[in-house]
PDB file of C-alpha atoms and ligand atoms in Angstrom:
ATOM      1  CA  MET X  30      -4.038  -1.921 -17.746  1.00  0.00           C
ATOM      2  CA  MET X  31      -6.470   0.474 -15.570  1.00  0.00           C
ATOM      3  CA  GLY X  32      -8.655  -1.215 -13.693  1.00  0.00           C
ATOM      4  CA  SER X  33     -12.286  -1.237 -14.576  1.00  0.00           C
ATOM      5  CA  ALA X  34     -14.947   0.885 -11.864  1.00  0.00           C
ATOM      6  CA  MET X  35     -15.088  -0.349  -9.002  1.00  0.00           C
ATOM      7  CA  ASP X  36     -16.603  -3.328  -8.351  1.00  0.00           C
ATOM      8  CA  PRO X  37     -20.089  -2.650  -6.777  1.00  0.00           C
ATOM      9  CA  LYS X  38     -19.632  -4.565  -3.571  1.00  0.00           C
ATOM     10  CA  PRO X  39     -16.086  -5.021  -2.500  1.00  0.00           C
ATOM     11  CA  GLU X  40     -15.552  -7.126   0.534  1.00  0.00           C
ATOM     12  CA  THR X  41     -15.669  -4.120   3.436  1.00  0.00           C
ATOM     13  CA  THR X  42     -15.123  -4.169   7.517  1.00  0.00           C
ATOM     14  CA  ILE X  43     -16.238  -1.691   9.939  1.00  0.00           C
ATOM     15  CA  VAL X  44     -14.778  -0.991  13.392  1.00  0.00           C
ATOM     16  CA  ASP X  45     -15.117   1.384  15.912  1.00  0.00           C
ATOM     17  CA  ASP X  46     -12.821   3.310  15.261  1.00  0.00           C
ATOM     18  CA  PRO X  47      -8.770   4.067  14.144  1.00  0.00           C
ATOM     19  CA  ALA X  48      -6.862   2.170  17.173  1.00  0.00           C
ATOM     20  CA  ALA X  49      -9.309  -1.221  16.042  1.00  0.00           C
ATOM     21  CA  LEU X  50      -8.475  -0.656  12.301  1.00  0.00           C
ATOM     22  CA  ALA X  51      -4.735  -0.665  13.185  1.00  0.00           C
ATOM     23  CA  ASP X  52      -5.374  -3.533  15.305  1.00  0.00           C
ATOM     24  CA  ALA X  53      -7.464  -6.090  13.026  1.00  0.00           C
ATOM     25  CA  ALA X  54      -5.320  -4.643   9.672  1.00  0.00           C
ATOM     26  CA  ALA X  55      -2.344  -6.073  12.024  1.00  0.00           C
ATOM     27  CA  ARG X  56      -3.118  -9.579  12.141  1.00  0.00           C
ATOM     28  CA  THR X  57      -4.455  -9.428   8.976  1.00  0.00           C
ATOM     29  CA  VAL X  58      -0.757  -8.773   7.441  1.00  0.00           C
ATOM     30  CA  VAL X  59      -0.141 -11.974   9.961  1.00  0.00           C
ATOM     31  CA  GLN X  60      -2.459 -14.005   8.268  1.00  0.00           C
ATOM     32  CA  ILE X  61      -1.340 -13.452   5.123  1.00  0.00           C
ATOM     33  CA  ALA X  62       2.661 -13.537   6.223  1.00  0.00           C
ATOM     34  CA  THR X  63       1.938 -16.383   7.570  1.00  0.00           C
ATOM     35  CA  ASP X  64      -0.304 -18.396   4.729  1.00  0.00           C
ATOM     36  CA  ALA X  65       2.335 -16.863   1.545  1.00  0.00           C
ATOM     37  CA  VAL X  66       5.691 -18.286   3.827  1.00  0.00           C
ATOM     38  CA  LYS X  67       3.291 -21.841   4.494  1.00  0.00           C
ATOM     39  CA  ALA X  68       2.466 -21.710   0.303  1.00  0.00           C
ATOM     40  CA  ARG X  69       5.798 -20.121  -0.949  1.00  0.00           C
ATOM     41  CA  ARG X  70       8.378 -19.166   1.321  1.00  0.00           C
ATOM     42  CA  ARG X  71       8.407 -16.122   0.776  1.00  0.00           C
ATOM     43  CA  PHE X  72       6.214 -12.956   2.015  1.00  0.00           C
ATOM     44  CA  THR X  73       5.597  -9.932  -0.368  1.00  0.00           C
ATOM     45  CA  VAL X  74       4.549  -6.664   0.616  1.00  0.00           C
ATOM     46  CA  ALA X  75       4.185  -2.813   0.060  1.00  0.00           C
ATOM     47  CA  LEU X  76       3.959  -0.973   2.484  1.00  0.00           C
ATOM     48  CA  ALA X  77       1.511   2.134   2.182  1.00  0.00           C
ATOM     49  CA  GLY X  78       3.102   6.210   3.379  1.00  0.00           C
ATOM     50  CA  GLY X  79       0.818   8.674   5.532  1.00  0.00           C
ATOM     51  CA  ILE X  80      -0.813   9.065   8.653  1.00  0.00           C
ATOM     52  CA  THR X  81      -3.325   6.571   9.275  1.00  0.00           C
ATOM     53  CA  PRO X  82      -1.140   3.273   8.981  1.00  0.00           C
ATOM     54  CA  ARG X  83       1.936   3.885  11.242  1.00  0.00           C
ATOM     55  CA  THR X  84      -0.103   2.293  14.061  1.00  0.00           C
ATOM     56  CA  THR X  85      -0.258  -0.452  12.140  1.00  0.00           C
ATOM     57  CA  TYR X  86       3.205  -0.840  11.161  1.00  0.00           C
ATOM     58  CA  GLU X  87       3.484  -0.266  15.465  1.00  0.00           C
ATOM     59  CA  ARG X  88       1.534  -2.753  16.511  1.00  0.00           C
ATOM     60  CA  LEU X  89       3.915  -5.756  14.175  1.00  0.00           C
ATOM     61  CA  ALA X  90       6.565  -4.005  15.864  1.00  0.00           C
ATOM     62  CA  ALA X  91       4.653  -5.284  19.343  1.00  0.00           C
ATOM     63  CA  SER X  92       3.813  -8.239  20.737  1.00  0.00           C
ATOM     64  CA  PRO X  93       2.484 -11.140  19.742  1.00  0.00           C
ATOM     65  CA  LEU X  94       2.079 -10.192  16.391  1.00  0.00           C
ATOM     66  CA  ARG X  95       5.926  -8.999  16.320  1.00  0.00           C
ATOM     67  CA  GLU X  96       6.972 -12.728  17.279  1.00  0.00           C
ATOM     68  CA  GLN X  97       4.767 -14.337  15.014  1.00  0.00           C
ATOM     69  CA  MET X  98       5.748 -11.996  11.734  1.00  0.00           C
ATOM     70  CA  PRO X  99       7.770 -14.048   9.861  1.00  0.00           C
ATOM     71  CA  TRP X 100      10.853 -10.953   9.159  1.00  0.00           C
ATOM     72  CA  ASP X 101      13.507 -13.512   7.958  1.00  0.00           C
ATOM     73  CA  GLN X 102      11.252 -14.505   4.965  1.00  0.00           C
ATOM     74  CA  THR X 103       9.274 -11.100   5.312  1.00  0.00           C
ATOM     75  CA  TRP X 104       9.921  -8.324   1.818  1.00  0.00           C
ATOM     76  CA  VAL X 105       9.393  -4.604   2.046  1.00  0.00           C
ATOM     77  CA  PHE X 106       8.615  -2.743  -0.535  1.00  0.00           C
ATOM     78  CA  PHE X 107       6.388   1.019  -0.364  1.00  0.00           C
ATOM     79  CA  GLY X 108       3.639   1.325  -2.133  1.00  0.00           C
ATOM     80  CA  ASP X 109       4.714   4.841  -2.655  1.00  0.00           C
ATOM     81  CA  GLU X 110       6.943   7.863  -1.208  1.00  0.00           C
ATOM     82  CA  ARG X 111       7.818  11.175  -1.418  1.00  0.00           C
ATOM     83  CA  GLY X 112      10.918  13.211  -3.255  1.00  0.00           C
ATOM     84  CA  VAL X 113      12.446  13.107  -0.298  1.00  0.00           C
ATOM     85  CA  PRO X 114      15.540  11.520   1.436  1.00  0.00           C
ATOM     86  CA  PRO X 115      14.729   8.547   4.111  1.00  0.00           C
ATOM     87  CA  ASP X 116      15.739  10.960   7.273  1.00  0.00           C
ATOM     88  CA  HIS X 117      13.219  13.462   5.529  1.00  0.00           C
ATOM     89  CA  PRO X 118      10.086  14.111   7.833  1.00  0.00           C
ATOM     90  CA  ASP X 119       7.316  13.596   5.022  1.00  0.00           C
ATOM     91  CA  SER X 120       9.403  10.701   4.323  1.00  0.00           C
ATOM     92  CA  ASN X 121       7.068   6.771   4.317  1.00  0.00           C
ATOM     93  CA  TYR X 122      10.331   5.720   4.700  1.00  0.00           C
ATOM     94  CA  ARG X 123      11.328   6.913   7.606  1.00  0.00           C
ATOM     95  CA  MET X 124       7.932   7.191   8.997  1.00  0.00           C
ATOM     96  CA  ALA X 125       7.940   2.875   8.115  1.00  0.00           C
ATOM     97  CA  ASN X 126      10.663   2.382   9.993  1.00  0.00           C
ATOM     98  CA  ALA X 127      10.866   4.034  13.026  1.00  0.00           C
ATOM     99  CA  ALA X 128       7.025   2.658  13.808  1.00  0.00           C
ATOM    100  CA  LEU X 129       8.238  -0.887  12.659  1.00  0.00           C
ATOM    101  CA  LEU X 130      11.103  -1.070  10.578  1.00  0.00           C
ATOM    102  CA  SER X 131      13.661  -0.300  12.827  1.00  0.00           C
ATOM    103  CA  LYS X 132      12.140  -2.544  15.604  1.00  0.00           C
ATOM    104  CA  VAL X 133      12.200  -5.967  14.596  1.00  0.00           C
ATOM    105  CA  PRO X 134      14.878  -8.696  13.020  1.00  0.00           C
ATOM    106  CA  ILE X 135      13.977  -8.421   9.020  1.00  0.00           C
ATOM    107  CA  PRO X 136      17.303  -8.230   7.042  1.00  0.00           C
ATOM    108  CA  ALA X 137      18.392  -5.247   5.519  1.00  0.00           C
ATOM    109  CA  ALA X 138      18.656  -5.958   2.310  1.00  0.00           C
ATOM    110  CA  GLN X 139      15.150  -7.408   1.987  1.00  0.00           C
ATOM    111  CA  VAL X 140      13.670  -3.953   2.859  1.00  0.00           C
ATOM    112  CA  ALA X 141      13.535  -2.169  -0.260  1.00  0.00           C
ATOM    113  CA  ARG X 142      13.314   1.977  -0.244  1.00  0.00           C
ATOM    114  CA  ILE X 143      12.449   3.923  -2.915  1.00  0.00           C
ATOM    115  CA  ARG X 144      15.279   6.337  -3.210  1.00  0.00           C
ATOM    116  CA  GLY X 145      12.823   9.622  -3.220  1.00  0.00           C
ATOM    117  CA  GLU X 146      16.338  11.405  -2.797  1.00  0.00           C
ATOM    118  CA  ALA X 147      16.870  10.740  -6.371  1.00  0.00           C
ATOM    119  CA  GLU X 148      18.285  13.697  -8.666  1.00  0.00           C
ATOM    120  CA  ASP X 149      16.817  11.488 -11.003  1.00  0.00           C
ATOM    121  CA  ALA X 150      13.340  10.173 -10.969  1.00  0.00           C
ATOM    122  CA  GLU X 151      13.219   8.841 -14.085  1.00  0.00           C
ATOM    123  CA  ALA X 152      15.968   6.545 -13.121  1.00  0.00           C
ATOM    124  CA  ALA X 153      15.411   6.536  -9.697  1.00  0.00           C
ATOM    125  CA  ALA X 154      11.685   4.923 -10.712  1.00  0.00           C
ATOM    126  CA  ALA X 155      12.806   2.125 -13.038  1.00  0.00           C
ATOM    127  CA  GLU X 156      15.734   1.488 -10.615  1.00  0.00           C
ATOM    128  CA  TYR X 157      13.406   0.304  -8.553  1.00  0.00           C
ATOM    129  CA  ALA X 158      11.083  -1.526 -10.894  1.00  0.00           C
ATOM    130  CA  ARG X 159      14.488  -3.487 -11.690  1.00  0.00           C
ATOM    131  CA  ILE X 160      15.321  -4.239  -7.884  1.00  0.00           C
ATOM    132  CA  MET X 161      11.783  -5.610  -7.553  1.00  0.00           C
ATOM    133  CA  THR X 162      11.359  -7.584 -11.077  1.00  0.00           C
ATOM    134  CA  GLU X 163      14.743  -8.871  -9.540  1.00  0.00           C
ATOM    135  CA  VAL X 164      13.225  -9.947  -6.168  1.00  0.00           C
ATOM    136  CA  PHE X 165      10.666 -11.187  -7.176  1.00  0.00           C
ATOM    137  CA  GLY X 166      12.444 -13.594 -10.317  1.00  0.00           C
ATOM    138  CA  SER X 167      10.072 -11.933 -12.672  1.00  0.00           C
ATOM    139  CA  ARG X 168      10.511 -12.681 -16.533  1.00  0.00           C
ATOM    140  CA  ARG X 169      10.989  -9.310 -18.877  1.00  0.00           C
ATOM    141  CA  GLY X 170       7.441  -7.629 -18.977  1.00  0.00           C
ATOM    142  CA  GLU X 171       5.990 -10.143 -16.213  1.00  0.00           C
ATOM    143  CA  LEU X 172       4.645  -7.870 -12.943  1.00  0.00           C
ATOM    144  CA  PRO X 173       5.265  -8.673  -9.682  1.00  0.00           C
ATOM    145  CA  SER X 174       2.220  -9.936  -7.987  1.00  0.00           C
ATOM    146  CA  PHE X 175       2.452  -8.575  -4.411  1.00  0.00           C
ATOM    147  CA  ASP X 176       1.227 -11.172  -1.407  1.00  0.00           C
ATOM    148  CA  LEU X 177      -0.345  -8.161   0.165  1.00  0.00           C
ATOM    149  CA  ILE X 178      -0.448  -4.140  -1.333  1.00  0.00           C
ATOM    150  CA  LEU X 179      -1.269  -1.727   1.568  1.00  0.00           C
ATOM    151  CA  LEU X 180      -3.142   1.235   0.503  1.00  0.00           C
ATOM    152  CA  GLY X 181      -4.650   4.611   2.109  1.00  0.00           C
ATOM    153  CA  MET X 182      -6.783   7.148   0.859  1.00  0.00           C
ATOM    154  CA  GLY X 183      -7.111  10.753   0.173  1.00  0.00           C
ATOM    155  CA  ILE X 184      -9.420  13.008   0.769  1.00  0.00           C
ATOM    156  CA  ASP X 185      -9.473  13.425  -2.928  1.00  0.00           C
ATOM    157  CA  GLY X 186      -9.657   9.925  -3.840  1.00  0.00           C
ATOM    158  CA  HIS X 187      -6.032   9.715  -4.712  1.00  0.00           C
ATOM    159  CA  THR X 188      -4.208   6.397  -3.581  1.00  0.00           C
ATOM    160  CA  ALA X 189      -0.164   5.436  -3.554  1.00  0.00           C
ATOM    161  CA  SER X 190       1.224   8.681  -5.936  1.00  0.00           C
ATOM    162  CA  LEU X 191      -2.411   8.027  -8.247  1.00  0.00           C
ATOM    163  CA  PHE X 192      -3.149  11.594  -7.796  1.00  0.00           C
ATOM    164  CA  PRO X 193      -6.895  12.693  -9.991  1.00  0.00           C
ATOM    165  CA  GLY X 194      -6.610  13.643 -13.531  1.00  0.00           C
ATOM    166  CA  SER X 195      -2.688  12.638 -13.014  1.00  0.00           C
ATOM    167  CA  PRO X 196      -1.186  11.494 -16.827  1.00  0.00           C
ATOM    168  CA  VAL X 197      -0.454   7.856 -14.578  1.00  0.00           C
ATOM    169  CA  LEU X 198      -3.697   6.877 -14.421  1.00  0.00           C
ATOM    170  CA  LYS X 199      -3.068   5.890 -17.662  1.00  0.00           C
ATOM    171  CA  GLU X 200       0.128   4.031 -17.561  1.00  0.00           C
ATOM    172  CA  VAL X 201      -0.644   0.313 -19.132  1.00  0.00           C
ATOM    173  CA  PHE X 202       3.053  -0.760 -18.810  1.00  0.00           C
ATOM    174  CA  ARG X 203       5.503   0.414 -16.499  1.00  0.00           C
ATOM    175  CA  PRO X 204       4.688  -0.890 -12.097  1.00  0.00           C
ATOM    176  CA  VAL X 205       6.712   2.153 -11.216  1.00  0.00           C
ATOM    177  CA  ALA X 206       5.720   5.774 -12.107  1.00  0.00           C
ATOM    178  CA  ALA X 207       7.692   9.076 -10.576  1.00  0.00           C
ATOM    179  CA  VAL X 208       4.918  11.276 -11.385  1.00  0.00           C
ATOM    180  CA  HIS X 209       4.423  15.635 -10.314  1.00  0.00           C
ATOM    181  CA  ALA X 210       1.919  15.914  -8.069  1.00  0.00           C
ATOM    182  CA  ALA X 211       0.456  19.699  -8.049  1.00  0.00           C
ATOM    183  CA  ALA X 212      -1.404  18.871  -5.223  1.00  0.00           C
ATOM    184  CA  ALA X 213       0.180  16.932  -3.170  1.00  0.00           C
ATOM    185  CA  SER X 214       2.690  18.377   0.145  1.00  0.00           C
ATOM    186  CA  ILE X 215       5.224  17.491  -1.844  1.00  0.00           C
ATOM    187  CA  PRO X 216       4.885  17.206  -5.287  1.00  0.00           C
ATOM    188  CA  GLN X 217       7.665  14.741  -6.613  1.00  0.00           C
ATOM    189  CA  ARG X 218       6.422  11.478  -6.220  1.00  0.00           C
ATOM    190  CA  PHE X 219       7.044   8.427  -6.766  1.00  0.00           C
ATOM    191  CA  THR X 220       4.690   5.627  -7.421  1.00  0.00           C
ATOM    192  CA  PHE X 221       2.949   2.320  -7.409  1.00  0.00           C
ATOM    193  CA  THR X 222       0.480   2.091 -10.625  1.00  0.00           C
ATOM    194  CA  TYR X 223      -2.303   0.350 -11.766  1.00  0.00           C
ATOM    195  CA  PRO X 224      -0.211  -2.731 -13.617  1.00  0.00           C
ATOM    196  CA  LEU X 225       1.344  -3.380 -10.440  1.00  0.00           C
ATOM    197  CA  ILE X 226      -0.958  -2.852  -7.799  1.00  0.00           C
ATOM    198  CA  ASN X 227      -4.208  -4.419  -9.832  1.00  0.00           C
ATOM    199  CA  ALA X 228      -1.524  -8.294  -9.873  1.00  0.00           C
ATOM    200  CA  ALA X 229      -1.596  -8.088  -6.533  1.00  0.00           C
ATOM    201  CA  ALA X 230      -3.225 -11.361  -4.951  1.00  0.00           C
ATOM    202  CA  ARG X 231      -4.189  -8.961  -1.735  1.00  0.00           C
ATOM    203  CA  VAL X 232      -4.856  -5.166  -1.647  1.00  0.00           C
ATOM    204  CA  MET X 233      -6.239  -3.738   1.852  1.00  0.00           C
ATOM    205  CA  PHE X 234      -7.104   0.093   1.537  1.00  0.00           C
ATOM    206  CA  LEU X 235      -6.836   1.418   6.056  1.00  0.00           C
ATOM    207  CA  VAL X 236      -8.920   4.251   5.402  1.00  0.00           C
ATOM    208  CA  ALA X 237     -10.002   5.676   9.249  1.00  0.00           C
ATOM    209  CA  GLY X 238     -11.924   9.313  10.576  1.00  0.00           C
ATOM    210  CA  GLY X 239     -14.693  11.482   9.076  1.00  0.00           C
ATOM    211  CA  GLU X 240     -12.680  13.455   6.466  1.00  0.00           C
ATOM    212  CA  LYS X 241     -12.891  10.457   5.210  1.00  0.00           C
ATOM    213  CA  ALA X 242     -16.380   9.232   4.684  1.00  0.00           C
ATOM    214  CA  LYS X 243     -17.854  11.803   2.107  1.00  0.00           C
ATOM    215  CA  VAL X 244     -14.517  10.364  -0.534  1.00  0.00           C
ATOM    216  CA  VAL X 245     -14.859   6.618   1.034  1.00  0.00           C
ATOM    217  CA  LYS X 246     -19.458   6.766  -0.148  1.00  0.00           C
ATOM    218  CA  ALA X 247     -18.259   8.559  -2.986  1.00  0.00           C
ATOM    219  CA  VAL X 248     -15.936   5.471  -4.102  1.00  0.00           C
ATOM    220  CA  PHE X 249     -18.293   3.147  -3.423  1.00  0.00           C
ATOM    221  CA  THR X 250     -20.954   4.439  -5.229  1.00  0.00           C
ATOM    222  CA  GLU X 251     -19.799   6.822  -8.166  1.00  0.00           C
ATOM    223  CA  PRO X 252     -17.433   4.348 -10.027  1.00  0.00           C
ATOM    224  CA  GLY X 253     -18.301   6.226 -12.662  1.00  0.00           C
ATOM    225  CA  ALA X 254     -16.567   9.254 -11.022  1.00  0.00           C
ATOM    226  CA  GLY X 255     -12.995   7.299 -11.811  1.00  0.00           C
ATOM    227  CA  LEU X 256     -11.576   8.349  -8.055  1.00  0.00           C
ATOM    228  CA  PRO X 257      -8.373   6.598  -8.306  1.00  0.00           C
ATOM    229  CA  ALA X 258      -8.550   4.320  -5.589  1.00  0.00           C
ATOM    230  CA  SER X 259     -12.008   3.579  -7.364  1.00  0.00           C
ATOM    231  CA  MET X 260      -9.292   1.946 -10.332  1.00  0.00           C
ATOM    232  CA  VAL X 261      -7.685   0.076  -8.099  1.00  0.00           C
ATOM    233  CA  GLN X 262      -9.604  -3.874  -9.280  1.00  0.00           C
ATOM    234  CA  PRO X 263      -6.430  -6.061  -8.907  1.00  0.00           C
ATOM    235  CA  THR X 264      -7.117  -8.854 -11.668  1.00  0.00           C
ATOM    236  CA  ASN X 265      -7.415 -12.085 -10.233  1.00  0.00           C
ATOM    237  CA  GLY X 266      -6.490 -10.920  -6.156  1.00  0.00           C
ATOM    238  CA  ARG X 267      -8.735  -9.136  -3.389  1.00  0.00           C
ATOM    239  CA  LEU X 268      -9.738  -6.422  -2.520  1.00  0.00           C
ATOM    240  CA  THR X 269     -10.259  -5.541   1.037  1.00  0.00           C
ATOM    241  CA  TRP X 270     -11.686  -2.170   2.574  1.00  0.00           C
ATOM    242  CA  LEU X 271     -10.556  -1.790   5.687  1.00  0.00           C
ATOM    243  CA  LEU X 272     -12.398   0.780   7.708  1.00  0.00           C
ATOM    244  CA  ASP X 273     -13.355   2.849  10.782  1.00  0.00           C
ATOM    245  CA  ARG X 274     -16.902   3.665  11.791  1.00  0.00           C
ATOM    246  CA  SER X 275     -16.355   7.303  11.462  1.00  0.00           C
ATOM    247  CA  ALA X 276     -15.112   6.772   7.132  1.00  0.00           C
ATOM    248  CA  ALA X 277     -17.684   4.169   6.914  1.00  0.00           C
ATOM    249  CA  ALA X 278     -20.717   6.829   8.046  1.00  0.00           C
ATOM    250  CA  LEU X 279     -21.931   8.258   4.971  1.00  0.00           C
ATOM    251  CA  LEU X 280     -22.725   3.760   3.484  1.00  0.00           C
ATOM    252  CA  GLY X 281     -25.849   3.555   5.031  1.00  0.00           C
ATOM    253  CA  THR X 282     -25.537   0.239   6.236  1.00  0.00           C
ATOM    254  CA  SER X 283     -22.454  -1.102   8.437  1.00  0.00           C
ATOM    255  CA  LYS X 284     -21.295  -4.141   9.016  1.00  0.00           C
ATOM    256  CA  SER X 285     -19.623  -4.258  12.719  1.00  0.00           C
ATOM    257  CA  ARG X 286     -16.704  -6.988  12.860  1.00  0.00           C
TER     258      ARG X 286
HETATM  259  C1  6PG D  24       1.808   9.462   0.810  1.00  0.00           C
HETATM  260  C2  6PG D  24       0.770   7.954   1.160  1.00  0.00           C
HETATM  261  C3  6PG D  24      -0.949   8.339   0.230  1.00  0.00           C
HETATM  262  C4  6PG D  24      -1.879   8.150   2.326  1.00  0.00           C
HETATM  263  C5  6PG D  24      -3.282   9.308   1.605  1.00  0.00           C
HETATM  264  C6  6PG D  24      -3.719   8.823   3.190  1.00  0.00           C
HETATM  265  O1  6PG D  24       2.888   9.142   0.122  1.00  0.00           O
HETATM  266  O2  6PG D  24       1.089  10.385   0.861  1.00  0.00           O
HETATM  267  O3  6PG D  24       1.054   7.406  -0.134  1.00  0.00           O
HETATM  268  O4  6PG D  24      -1.440   7.714  -0.472  1.00  0.00           O
HETATM  269  O5  6PG D  24      -1.764   6.630   1.852  1.00  0.00           O
HETATM  270  O6  6PG D  24      -3.059  10.584   1.057  1.00  0.00           O
HETATM  271  O7  6PG D  24      -3.118   9.344   4.504  1.00  0.00           O
HETATM  272  P1  6PG D  24      -3.430   9.286   5.492  1.00  0.00           P
HETATM  273  O8  6PG D  24      -3.651   8.064   6.261  1.00  0.00           O
HETATM  274  O9  6PG D  24      -2.499  10.707   6.046  1.00  0.00           O
HETATM  275  O10 6PG D  24      -5.049  10.613   5.575  1.00  0.00           O
END
């Protein structure tokens, strides 16, 4: 179901700069992973693409966080992917693999890549959803609930590959969709949909940089504008915005960490 307009007071943490954001994000991932493994002996996470999260992934691949993560009980999915092969410079999998996955002892079978190179994009999206429901052991029609979904946000308010005006914003059933995003660098995309994102236990936006300040303000103050990121409203989960000072510059009061 599409999210309702954004909660006027989402949980927000503002840190000094991108390096502090990566530190805070990586530590939060370890905390959520530790709690999930304690409770359910497994941690399921969907990684964000783009540039912002790369430093967070690098922190998780380095000591001391590398040793604190329960890699053996961690399952990694991707919140979206571009329609390219896994070794393509624009592949989200390639970025995460270089920054994190190739450097940590996560069992290969526990990393589920979206086959961006597939000829039949619809079939690849459906296959990804099938793998996901298998890993989660979801019953038919039941949506997997990720322990954590990491998201970024573009200057147009897109998140994952949910772009303004896209028909996929109205998707109410499928958890994963193949989309054509004309405005995107690589138009063929694959994305988690709102039903899946809003079923998560935790959703954390990682947003840094002054170029995002205007859209951050719009998402926080104009819920009716229908920006894709503001339609992320976990049904029962917890939504957190992790911003650096530059991205939060137009929000008025700033709470530093
Ligand atoms: C993608 C991402 C996308 C990203 C935003 C922000 O595949 O492009 O998933 O949603 O999070 O575009 O990207 P930056 O972090 O590079 O600004």
